[in-house]
Short mmCIF file of C-alpha atoms and ligand atoms in Angstrom, two decimals:
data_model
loop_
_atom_site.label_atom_id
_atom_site.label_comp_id
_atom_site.label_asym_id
_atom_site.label_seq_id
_atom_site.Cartn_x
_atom_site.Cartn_y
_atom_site.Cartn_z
CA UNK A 300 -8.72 -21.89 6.71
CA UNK A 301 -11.09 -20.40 4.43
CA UNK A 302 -13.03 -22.49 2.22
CA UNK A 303 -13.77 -21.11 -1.32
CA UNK A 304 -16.26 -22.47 -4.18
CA UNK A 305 -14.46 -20.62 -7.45
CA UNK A 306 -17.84 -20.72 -9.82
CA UNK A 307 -15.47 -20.45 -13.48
CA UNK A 308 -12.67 -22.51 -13.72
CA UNK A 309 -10.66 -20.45 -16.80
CA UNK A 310 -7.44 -18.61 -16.53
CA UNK A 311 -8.43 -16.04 -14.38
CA UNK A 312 -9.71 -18.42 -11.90
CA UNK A 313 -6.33 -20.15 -11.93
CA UNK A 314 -4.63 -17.56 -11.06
CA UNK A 315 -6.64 -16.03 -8.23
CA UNK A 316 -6.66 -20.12 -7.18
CA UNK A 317 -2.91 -19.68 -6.66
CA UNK A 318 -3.64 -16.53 -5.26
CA UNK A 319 -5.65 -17.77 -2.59
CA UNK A 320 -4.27 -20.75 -1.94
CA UNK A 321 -1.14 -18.82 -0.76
CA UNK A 322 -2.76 -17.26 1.41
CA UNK A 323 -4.12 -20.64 3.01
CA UNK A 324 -7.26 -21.20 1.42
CA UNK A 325 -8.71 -24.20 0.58
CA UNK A 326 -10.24 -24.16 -2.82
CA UNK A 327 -13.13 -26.14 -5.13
CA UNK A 328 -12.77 -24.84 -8.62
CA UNK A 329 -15.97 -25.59 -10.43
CA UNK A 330 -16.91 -25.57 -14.23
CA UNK A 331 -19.00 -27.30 -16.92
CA UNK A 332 -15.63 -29.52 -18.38
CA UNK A 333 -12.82 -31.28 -16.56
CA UNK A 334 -9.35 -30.12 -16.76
CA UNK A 335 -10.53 -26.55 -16.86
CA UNK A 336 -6.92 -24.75 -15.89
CA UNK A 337 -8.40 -23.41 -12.08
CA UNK A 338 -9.11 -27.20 -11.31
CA UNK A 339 -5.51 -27.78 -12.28
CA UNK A 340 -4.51 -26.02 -9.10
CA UNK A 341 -7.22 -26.48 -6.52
CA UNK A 342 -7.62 -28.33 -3.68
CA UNK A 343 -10.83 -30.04 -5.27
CA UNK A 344 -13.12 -29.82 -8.69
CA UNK A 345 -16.80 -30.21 -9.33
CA UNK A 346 -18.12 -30.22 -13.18
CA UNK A 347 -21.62 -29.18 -13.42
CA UNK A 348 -23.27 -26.66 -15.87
CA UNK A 349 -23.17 -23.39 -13.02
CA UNK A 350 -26.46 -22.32 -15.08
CA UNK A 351 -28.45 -25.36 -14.29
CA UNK A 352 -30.27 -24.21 -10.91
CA UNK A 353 -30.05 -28.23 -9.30
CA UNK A 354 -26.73 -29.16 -9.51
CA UNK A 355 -25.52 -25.62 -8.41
CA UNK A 356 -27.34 -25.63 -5.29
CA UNK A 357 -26.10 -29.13 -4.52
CA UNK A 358 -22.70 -27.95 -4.91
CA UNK A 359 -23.19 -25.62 -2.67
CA UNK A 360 -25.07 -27.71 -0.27
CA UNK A 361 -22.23 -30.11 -0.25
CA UNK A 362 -19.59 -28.29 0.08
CA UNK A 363 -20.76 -25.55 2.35
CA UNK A 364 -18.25 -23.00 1.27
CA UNK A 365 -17.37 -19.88 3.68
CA UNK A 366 -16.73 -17.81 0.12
CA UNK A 367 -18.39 -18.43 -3.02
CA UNK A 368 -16.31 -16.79 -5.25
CA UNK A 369 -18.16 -16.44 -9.13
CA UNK A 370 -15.09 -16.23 -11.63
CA UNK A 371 -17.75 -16.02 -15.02
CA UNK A 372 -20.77 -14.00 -15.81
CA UNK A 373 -22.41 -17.29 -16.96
CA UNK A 374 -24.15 -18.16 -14.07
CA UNK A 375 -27.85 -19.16 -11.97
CA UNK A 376 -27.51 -15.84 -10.14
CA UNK A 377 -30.68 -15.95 -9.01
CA UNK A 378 -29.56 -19.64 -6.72
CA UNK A 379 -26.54 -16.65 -5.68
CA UNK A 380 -29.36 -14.25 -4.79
CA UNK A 381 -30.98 -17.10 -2.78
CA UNK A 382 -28.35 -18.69 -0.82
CA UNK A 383 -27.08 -15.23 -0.02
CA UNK A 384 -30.20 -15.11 2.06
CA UNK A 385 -29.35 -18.33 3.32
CA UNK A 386 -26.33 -17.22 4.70
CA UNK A 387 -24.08 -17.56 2.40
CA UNK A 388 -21.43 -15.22 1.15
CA UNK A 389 -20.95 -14.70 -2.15
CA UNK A 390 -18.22 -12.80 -3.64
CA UNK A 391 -18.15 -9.28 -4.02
CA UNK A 392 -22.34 -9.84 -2.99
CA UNK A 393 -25.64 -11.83 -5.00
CA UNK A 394 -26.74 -8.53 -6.30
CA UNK A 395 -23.20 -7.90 -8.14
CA UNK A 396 -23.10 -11.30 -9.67
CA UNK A 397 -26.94 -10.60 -10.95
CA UNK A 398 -26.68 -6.76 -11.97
CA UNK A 399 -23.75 -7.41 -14.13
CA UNK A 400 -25.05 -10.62 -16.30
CA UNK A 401 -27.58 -8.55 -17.42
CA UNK A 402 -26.35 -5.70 -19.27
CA UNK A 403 -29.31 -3.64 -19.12
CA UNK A 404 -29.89 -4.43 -15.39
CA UNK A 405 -26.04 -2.65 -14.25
CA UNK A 406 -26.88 0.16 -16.81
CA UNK A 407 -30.00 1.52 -15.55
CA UNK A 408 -27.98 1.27 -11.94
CA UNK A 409 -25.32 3.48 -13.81
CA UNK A 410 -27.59 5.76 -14.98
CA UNK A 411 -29.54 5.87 -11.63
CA UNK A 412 -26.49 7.37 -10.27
CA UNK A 413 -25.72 9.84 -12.73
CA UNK A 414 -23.18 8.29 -13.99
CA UNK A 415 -22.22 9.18 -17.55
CA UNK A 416 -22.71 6.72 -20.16
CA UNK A 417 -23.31 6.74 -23.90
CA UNK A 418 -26.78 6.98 -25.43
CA UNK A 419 -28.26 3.83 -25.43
CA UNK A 420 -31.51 2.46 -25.86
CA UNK A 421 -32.91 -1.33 -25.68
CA UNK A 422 -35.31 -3.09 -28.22
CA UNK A 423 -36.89 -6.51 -28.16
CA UNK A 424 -37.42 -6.76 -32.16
CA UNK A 425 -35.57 -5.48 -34.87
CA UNK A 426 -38.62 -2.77 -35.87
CA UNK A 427 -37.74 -1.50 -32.46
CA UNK A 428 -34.07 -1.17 -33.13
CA UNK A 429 -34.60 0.41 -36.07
CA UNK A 430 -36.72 2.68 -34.55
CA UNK A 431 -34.30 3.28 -31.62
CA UNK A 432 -31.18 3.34 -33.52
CA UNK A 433 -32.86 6.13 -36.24
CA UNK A 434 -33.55 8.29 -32.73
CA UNK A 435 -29.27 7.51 -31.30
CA UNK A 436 -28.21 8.06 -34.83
CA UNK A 437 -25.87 5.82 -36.90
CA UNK A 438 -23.54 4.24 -36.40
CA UNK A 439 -24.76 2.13 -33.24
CA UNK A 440 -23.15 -0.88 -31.32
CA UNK A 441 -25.95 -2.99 -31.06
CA UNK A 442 -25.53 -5.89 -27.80
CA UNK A 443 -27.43 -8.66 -26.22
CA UNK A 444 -28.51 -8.08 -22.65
CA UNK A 445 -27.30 -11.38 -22.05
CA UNK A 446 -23.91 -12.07 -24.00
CA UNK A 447 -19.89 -11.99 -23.05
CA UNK A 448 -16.93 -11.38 -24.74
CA UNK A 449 -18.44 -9.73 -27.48
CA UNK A 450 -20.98 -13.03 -28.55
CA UNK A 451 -23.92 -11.58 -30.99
CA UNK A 452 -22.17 -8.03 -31.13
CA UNK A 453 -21.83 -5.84 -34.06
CA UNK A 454 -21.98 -2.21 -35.38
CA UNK A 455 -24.64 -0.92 -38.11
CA UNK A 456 -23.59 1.67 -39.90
CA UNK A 457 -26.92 2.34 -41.38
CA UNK A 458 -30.54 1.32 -41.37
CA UNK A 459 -29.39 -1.48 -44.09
CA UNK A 460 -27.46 -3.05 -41.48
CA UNK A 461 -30.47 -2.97 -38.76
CA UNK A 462 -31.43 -7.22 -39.66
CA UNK A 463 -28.56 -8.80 -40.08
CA UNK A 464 -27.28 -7.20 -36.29
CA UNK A 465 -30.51 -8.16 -35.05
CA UNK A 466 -30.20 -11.61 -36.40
CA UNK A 467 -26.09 -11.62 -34.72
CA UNK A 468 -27.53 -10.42 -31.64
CA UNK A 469 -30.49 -13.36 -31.28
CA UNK A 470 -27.46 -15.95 -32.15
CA UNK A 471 -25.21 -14.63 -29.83
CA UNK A 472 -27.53 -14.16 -26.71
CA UNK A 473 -27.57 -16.04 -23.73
CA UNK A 474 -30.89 -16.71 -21.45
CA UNK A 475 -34.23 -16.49 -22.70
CA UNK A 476 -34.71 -12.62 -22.91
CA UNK A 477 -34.65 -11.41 -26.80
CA UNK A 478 -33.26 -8.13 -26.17
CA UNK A 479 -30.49 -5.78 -27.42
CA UNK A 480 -28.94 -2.66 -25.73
CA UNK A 481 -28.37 -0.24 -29.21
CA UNK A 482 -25.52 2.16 -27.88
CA UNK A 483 -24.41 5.20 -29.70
CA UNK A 484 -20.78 4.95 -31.30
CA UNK A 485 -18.24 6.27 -29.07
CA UNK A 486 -15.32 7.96 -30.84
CA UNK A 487 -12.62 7.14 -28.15
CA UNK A 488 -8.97 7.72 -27.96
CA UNK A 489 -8.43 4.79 -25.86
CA UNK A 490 -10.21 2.40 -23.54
CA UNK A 491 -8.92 1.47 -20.14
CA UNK A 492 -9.98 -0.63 -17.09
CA UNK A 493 -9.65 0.56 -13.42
CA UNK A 494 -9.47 -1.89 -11.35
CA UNK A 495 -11.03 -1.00 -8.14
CA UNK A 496 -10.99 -2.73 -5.04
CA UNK A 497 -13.04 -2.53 -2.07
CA UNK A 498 -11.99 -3.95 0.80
CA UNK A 499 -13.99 -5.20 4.34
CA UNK A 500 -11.91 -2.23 6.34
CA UNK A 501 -10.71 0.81 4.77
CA UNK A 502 -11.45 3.27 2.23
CA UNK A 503 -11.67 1.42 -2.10
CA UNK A 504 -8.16 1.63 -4.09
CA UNK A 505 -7.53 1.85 -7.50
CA UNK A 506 -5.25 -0.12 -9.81
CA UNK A 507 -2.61 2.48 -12.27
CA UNK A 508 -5.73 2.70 -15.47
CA UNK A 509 -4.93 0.03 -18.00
CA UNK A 510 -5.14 0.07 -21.83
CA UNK A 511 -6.34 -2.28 -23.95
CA UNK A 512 -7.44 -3.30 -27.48
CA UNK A 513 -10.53 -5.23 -28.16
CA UNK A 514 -10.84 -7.68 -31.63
CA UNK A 515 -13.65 -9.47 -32.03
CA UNK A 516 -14.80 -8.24 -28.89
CA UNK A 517 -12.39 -10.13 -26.88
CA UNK A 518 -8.92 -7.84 -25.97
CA UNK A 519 -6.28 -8.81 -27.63
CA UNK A 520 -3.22 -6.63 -25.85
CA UNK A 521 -3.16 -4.61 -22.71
CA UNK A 522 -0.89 -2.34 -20.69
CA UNK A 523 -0.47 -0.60 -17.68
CA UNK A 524 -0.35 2.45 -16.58
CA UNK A 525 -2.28 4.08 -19.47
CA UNK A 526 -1.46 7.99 -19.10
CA UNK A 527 -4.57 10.04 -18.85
CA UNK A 528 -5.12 14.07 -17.87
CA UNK A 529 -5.52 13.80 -14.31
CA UNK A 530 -9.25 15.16 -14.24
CA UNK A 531 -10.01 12.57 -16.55
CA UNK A 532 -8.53 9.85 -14.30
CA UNK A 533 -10.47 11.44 -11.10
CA UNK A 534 -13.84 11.17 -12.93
CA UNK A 535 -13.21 7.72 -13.71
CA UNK A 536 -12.28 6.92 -10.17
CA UNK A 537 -15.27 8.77 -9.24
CA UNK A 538 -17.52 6.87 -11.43
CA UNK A 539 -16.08 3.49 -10.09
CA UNK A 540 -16.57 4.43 -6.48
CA UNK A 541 -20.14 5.24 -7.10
CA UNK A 542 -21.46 2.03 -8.92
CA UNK A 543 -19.00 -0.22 -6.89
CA UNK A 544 -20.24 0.84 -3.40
CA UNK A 545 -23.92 0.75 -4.92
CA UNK A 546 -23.35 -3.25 -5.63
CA UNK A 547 -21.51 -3.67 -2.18
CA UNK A 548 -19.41 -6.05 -0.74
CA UNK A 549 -16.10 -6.66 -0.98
CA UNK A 550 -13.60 -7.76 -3.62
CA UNK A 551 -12.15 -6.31 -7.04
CA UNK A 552 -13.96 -5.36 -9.71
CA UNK A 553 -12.88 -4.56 -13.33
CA UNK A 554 -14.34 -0.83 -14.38
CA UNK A 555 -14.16 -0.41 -18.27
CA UNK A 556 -14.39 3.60 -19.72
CA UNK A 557 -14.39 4.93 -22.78
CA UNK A 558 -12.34 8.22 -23.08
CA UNK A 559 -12.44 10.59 -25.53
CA UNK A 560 -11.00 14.35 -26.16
CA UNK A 561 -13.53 15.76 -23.91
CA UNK A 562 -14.13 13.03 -21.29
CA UNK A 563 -14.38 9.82 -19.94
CA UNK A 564 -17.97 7.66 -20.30
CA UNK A 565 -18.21 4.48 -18.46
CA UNK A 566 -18.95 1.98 -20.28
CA UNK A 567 -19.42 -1.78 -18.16
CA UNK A 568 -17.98 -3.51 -14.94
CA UNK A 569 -17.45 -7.09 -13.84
CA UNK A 570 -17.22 -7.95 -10.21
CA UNK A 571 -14.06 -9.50 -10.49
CA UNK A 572 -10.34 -9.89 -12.00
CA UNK A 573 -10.63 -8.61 -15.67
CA UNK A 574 -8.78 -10.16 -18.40
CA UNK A 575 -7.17 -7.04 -19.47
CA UNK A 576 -5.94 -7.07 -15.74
CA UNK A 577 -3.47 -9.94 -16.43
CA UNK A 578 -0.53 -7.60 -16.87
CA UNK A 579 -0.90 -6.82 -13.38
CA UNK A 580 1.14 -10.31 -12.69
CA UNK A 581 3.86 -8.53 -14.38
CA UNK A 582 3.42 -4.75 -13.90
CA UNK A 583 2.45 -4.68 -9.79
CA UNK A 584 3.51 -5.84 -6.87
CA UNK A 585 -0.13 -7.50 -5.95
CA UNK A 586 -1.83 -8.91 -9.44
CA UNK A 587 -5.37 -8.16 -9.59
CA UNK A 588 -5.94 -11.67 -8.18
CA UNK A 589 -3.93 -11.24 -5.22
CA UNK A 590 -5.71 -8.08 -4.34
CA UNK A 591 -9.38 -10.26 -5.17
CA UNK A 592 -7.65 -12.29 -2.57
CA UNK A 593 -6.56 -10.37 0.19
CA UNK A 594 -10.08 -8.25 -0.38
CA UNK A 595 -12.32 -11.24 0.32
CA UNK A 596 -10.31 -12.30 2.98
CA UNK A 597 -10.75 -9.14 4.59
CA UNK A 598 -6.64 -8.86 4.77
CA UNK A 599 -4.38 -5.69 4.53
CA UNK A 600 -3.58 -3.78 1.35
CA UNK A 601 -0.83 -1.21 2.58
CA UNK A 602 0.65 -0.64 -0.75
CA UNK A 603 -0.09 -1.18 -4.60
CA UNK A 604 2.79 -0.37 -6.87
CA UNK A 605 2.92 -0.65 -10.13
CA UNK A 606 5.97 -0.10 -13.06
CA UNK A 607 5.36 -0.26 -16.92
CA UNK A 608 4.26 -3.56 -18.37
CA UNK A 609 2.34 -4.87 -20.59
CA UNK A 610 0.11 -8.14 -21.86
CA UNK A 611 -0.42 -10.02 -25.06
CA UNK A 612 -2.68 -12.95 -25.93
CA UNK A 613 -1.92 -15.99 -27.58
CA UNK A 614 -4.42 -17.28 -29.39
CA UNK A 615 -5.14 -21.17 -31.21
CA UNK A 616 -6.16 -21.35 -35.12
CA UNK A 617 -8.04 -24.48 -34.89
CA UNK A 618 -10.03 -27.08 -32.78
CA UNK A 619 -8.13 -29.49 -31.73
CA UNK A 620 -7.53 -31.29 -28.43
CA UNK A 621 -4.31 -31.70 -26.58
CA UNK A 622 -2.80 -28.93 -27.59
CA UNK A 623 1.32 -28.29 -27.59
CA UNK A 624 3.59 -25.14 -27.77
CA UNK A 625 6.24 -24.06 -29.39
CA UNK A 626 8.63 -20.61 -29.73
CA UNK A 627 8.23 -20.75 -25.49
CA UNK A 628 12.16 -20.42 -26.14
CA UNK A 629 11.98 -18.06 -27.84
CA UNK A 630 9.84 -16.01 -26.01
CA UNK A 631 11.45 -16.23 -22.58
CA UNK A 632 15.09 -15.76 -24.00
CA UNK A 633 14.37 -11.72 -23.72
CA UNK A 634 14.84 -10.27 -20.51
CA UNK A 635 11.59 -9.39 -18.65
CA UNK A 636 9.65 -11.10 -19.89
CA UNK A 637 6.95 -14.18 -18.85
CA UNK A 638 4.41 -16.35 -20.25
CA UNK A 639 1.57 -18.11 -18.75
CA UNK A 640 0.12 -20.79 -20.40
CA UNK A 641 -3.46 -21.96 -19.36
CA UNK A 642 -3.29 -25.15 -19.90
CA UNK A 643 -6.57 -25.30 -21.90
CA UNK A 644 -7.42 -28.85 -22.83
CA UNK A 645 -8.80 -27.98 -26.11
CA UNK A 646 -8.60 -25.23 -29.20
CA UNK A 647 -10.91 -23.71 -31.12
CA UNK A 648 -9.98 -20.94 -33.54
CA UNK A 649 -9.48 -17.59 -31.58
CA UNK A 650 -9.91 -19.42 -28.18
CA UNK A 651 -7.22 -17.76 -25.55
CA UNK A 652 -4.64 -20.22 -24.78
CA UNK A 653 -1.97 -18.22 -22.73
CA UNK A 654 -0.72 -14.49 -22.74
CA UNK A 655 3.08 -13.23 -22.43
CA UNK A 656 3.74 -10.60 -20.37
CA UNK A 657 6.76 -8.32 -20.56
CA UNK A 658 7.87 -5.69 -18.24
CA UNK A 659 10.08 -2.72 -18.31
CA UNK A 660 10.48 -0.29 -21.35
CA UNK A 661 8.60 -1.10 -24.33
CA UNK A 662 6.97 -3.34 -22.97
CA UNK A 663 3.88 -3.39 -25.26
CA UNK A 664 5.76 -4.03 -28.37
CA UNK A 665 7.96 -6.89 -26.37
CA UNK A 666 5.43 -8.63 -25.00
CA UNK A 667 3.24 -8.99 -28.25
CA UNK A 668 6.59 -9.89 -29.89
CA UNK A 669 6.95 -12.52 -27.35
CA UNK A 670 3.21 -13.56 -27.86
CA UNK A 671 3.93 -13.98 -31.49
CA UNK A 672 6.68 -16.48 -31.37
CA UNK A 673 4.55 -18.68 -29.55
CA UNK A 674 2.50 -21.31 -31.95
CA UNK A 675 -0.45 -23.40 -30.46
CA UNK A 676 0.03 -26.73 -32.37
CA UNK A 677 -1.67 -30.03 -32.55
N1 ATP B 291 -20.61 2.24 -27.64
C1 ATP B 291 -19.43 1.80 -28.08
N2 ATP B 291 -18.70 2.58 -28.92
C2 ATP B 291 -17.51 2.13 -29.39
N3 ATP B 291 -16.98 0.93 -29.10
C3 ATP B 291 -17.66 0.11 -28.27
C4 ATP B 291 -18.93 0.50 -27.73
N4 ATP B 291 -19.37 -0.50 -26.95
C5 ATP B 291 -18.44 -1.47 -27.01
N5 ATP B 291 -17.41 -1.12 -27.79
C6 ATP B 291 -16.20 -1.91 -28.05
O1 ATP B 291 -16.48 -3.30 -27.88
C7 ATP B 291 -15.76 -3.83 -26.77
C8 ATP B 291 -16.58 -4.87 -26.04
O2 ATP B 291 -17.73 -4.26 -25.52
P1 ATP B 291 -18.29 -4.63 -24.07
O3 ATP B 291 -17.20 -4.52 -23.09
O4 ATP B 291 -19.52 -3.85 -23.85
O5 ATP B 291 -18.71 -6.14 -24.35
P2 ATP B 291 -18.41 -7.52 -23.63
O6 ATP B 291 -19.02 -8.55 -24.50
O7 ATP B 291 -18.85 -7.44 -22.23
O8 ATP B 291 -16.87 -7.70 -23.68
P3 ATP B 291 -15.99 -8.33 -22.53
O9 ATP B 291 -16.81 -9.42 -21.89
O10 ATP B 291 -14.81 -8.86 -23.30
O11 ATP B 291 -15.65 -7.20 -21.62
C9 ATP B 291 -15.38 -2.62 -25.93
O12 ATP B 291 -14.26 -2.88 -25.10
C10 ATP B 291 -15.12 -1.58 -27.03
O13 ATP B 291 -13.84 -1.79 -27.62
MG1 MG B 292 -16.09 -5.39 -21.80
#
C-alpha cells in the first residue's frame, strides 16, 4: 500500500483522495485549515501552513510518505526540491512543483523550447512596465510572477492604466519577488486545457481538449471535447509533450492554450488535475484524478474515452461559516446530470463551493442550469 502526503486539501484533492484511495492507497491530506474537503476523505490530516519551510519538513519527516503528491501551487518548493534529493518522490518531480509557482520561471522553459507563446515581458516597477508594455503594445495582461487564480491580475488598456495594475499586481502577489509578467492581449476564439498524462511505462496521452470560461480569473464553466481543426489540436499536443517531458516525472498535468484563427499559443501548465478538468468525472471513463492516480502509481491506462459533458461552478455570495444548500432537488431531478459539493467549511463571496456536471446533449447549457438552481445559504 502506497502511502501518499496530498500537499492542498481543496476539491481537487478530494477527489483524486477518492481516487487513490480506490486504488488502495493510504492517504494524509494536508492544508493550512481543518475540515478542508480532501481531509474529509483521507485516511489522516495534518494542518500546517505548506509555505512555512519547518513544519513542512516535519510533516514529511513524520510521515515518511512513498508519494508526495502537491495538490496547490502555494507551496515551500524549494523543501520539495530538497527532500527530492533526499529520496523522496514528489509528484510529477521537485522541479515541476518549483517551475510552475513561478510564472516567469515555466515561461522562459517554454520559450527555451520554442514553444510559442505570446509576447511578454517582465518588470519589477511600474516605470518598467510602462516601458515594457509601450514596446508589446496596448492592451497588455499584466500578472504577478507569484499569484493563482487570477490574484493581482488585470488588463491596461492604455498607459493611464499602467499604476493602478501595478498597484493590483503588488496586492495580489505572493512571495517576496515584486515582479509582473506584462503579456500581449491575445484575441482568442476559445481557450482549452489538454490534459496530458505521462505515465512511468509507455508513451504520454492526452485528454479530448476542454473549453472553458475564465471570470475574475477563476473559470467559471467548462466542457469537453472542445472541437478544434485537427492541426491545431496536433500543435497543442505537440507543445504539451515538449514542456511536460522537459519537467519529468510522472503524473497529469493541466496544459492551458490560447487559440486563435491562425493558431494555437500556449499559454501556462500546472502539474496536476486542473479545475476546468472536473467535467472529466462526468464526460470520461477515467476523471483526470483517476488518471493522476493510476499515473503515479505507475498502473495501466489502456483506454481513455470520453462523450460530451460539461461543468459549471457554484459559487457563495457571502462569508459565512457552515454553509447549507438548497435547489440540490432541483438540480438532480434532470437526467444526466450530477453535483459535487465540496463541503467547504466556510464562504466568502465568489469562493467555489461545488460544481454540477451534466452529460449528454447540451450539456453546457444543462449543467449551468443545474448550477444555477443551487443557492449557498447561511
Ligand atoms: N495574454 C492573455 N490574453 C488574453 N487573455 C488572457 C491572457 N492571459 C490570461 N488571460 C485570461 O486570464 C485567464 C487566467 O490567466 P492565467 O491562467 O495565466 O492565470 P492564473 O492566475 O494562473 O489562473 P488559474 O490559476 O485559474 O489557471 C486565462 O485563462 C485567460 O482567460
Ligand atoms: Mg490558468
Amino acid at each position: 500500500m502506497k502511502k501518499i502526503l496530498l500537499l492542498g486539501s481543496g476539491e481537487l484533492g478530494k477527489e483524486f483522495v477518492i481516487s487513490a484511495k480506490r486504488l488502495g492507497c493510504h492517504v494524509i491530506a494536508c492544508d493550512s485549515y481543518a475540515g478542508a474537503p480532501a481531509m474529509q476523505v483521507a485516511d489522516e490530516f495534518c494542518v500546517f501552513n505548506m509555505l512555512d519551510e519547518a513544519p513542512l519538513r516535519a510533516a514529511i519527516a513524520h510521515y515518511q510518505p512513498d508519494l508526495i503528491v502537491p495538490e496547490i501551487e502555494a507551496i515551500r518548493t524549494e523543501v520539495l526540491l530538497h527532500v527530492e534529493k533526499e529520496g523522496f518522490e514528489v509528484i510529477p518531480s521537485a522541479r515541476a512543483a518549483n517551475l510552475t509557482m513561478n510564472r516567469d520561471r515555466i515561461r522562459d522553459v517554454a520559450v527555451g523550447l520554442g514553444v510559442r507563446t505570446a509576447q511578454f515581458n517582465y518588470a519589477e516597477s511600474a516605470a518598467e512596465l510602462l516601458a515594457q508594455a509601450q514596446v508589446i503594445g496596448f492592451p497588455v495582461v499584466i500578472k504577478p510572477v507569484m499569484s493563482s487564480s487570477g490574484k493581482g491580475q488585470s488588463v491596461a488598456k492604455s498607459a493611464a492604466d499602467i499604476q493602478a495594475s501595478w498597484d493590483f499586481a503588488c496586492a495580489g502577489m505572493r512571495g517576496d519577488r515584486q515582479k509582473v509578467i506584462v503579456e500581449e492581449f491575445i484575441h482568442f476564439e476559445f481557450e482549452i486545457t489538454l490534459l496530458t498524462i505521462r505515465q512511468r511505462k509507455g508513451q504520454t496521452l492526452f485528454c479530448e481538449p476542454i473549453g472553458h470560461v475564465q471570470e475574475r480569473g477563476d473559470y467559471q464553466y467548462s466542457w469537453q471535447p472542445q472541437a478544434m481543426k485537427l492541426d491545431y489540436l496536433k500543435a497543442a499536443q505537440d507543445m504539451a509533450q515538449k514542456v511536460t517531458a522537459d519537467l519529468g516525472g510522472a503524473g497529469l498535468f493541466g496544459v492551458e492554450f490560447f487559440v486563435t484563427k491562425d493558431e494555437v499559443i500556449f499559454s501556462e501548465l500546472s502539474p496536476r488535475p486542473h479545475d476546468t478538468g472536473m467535467v472529466t468525472l462526468i464526460s470520461q471513463n477515467l476523471s483526470e484524478f483517476d488518471l493522476h492516480a493510476r499515473a503515479i502509481l505507475g498502473l495501466p491506462i489502456p483506454l481513455i474515452s470520453c462523450s460530451e459533458g460539461a461543468s459549471a461552478v457554484v459559487l457563495a455570495t457571502q462569508d459565512g461559516i457552515a454553509p447549507r444548500y438548497t435547489g440540490l432537488e432541483a438540480a438532480l431531478s434532470e437526467p444526466g446530470v450530477d453535483v459535487r459539493i465540496f463541503g467547504k467549511p466556510s464562504t466568502r463571496p465568489y469562493r467555489r463551493m461545488a460544481v454540477a456536471l451534466a452529460q449528454g446533449a447540451n450539456a453546457l447549457q444543462r449543467a449551468r442550469d443545474a448550477a444555477a438552481k443551487i443557492r449557498v445559504i447561511l
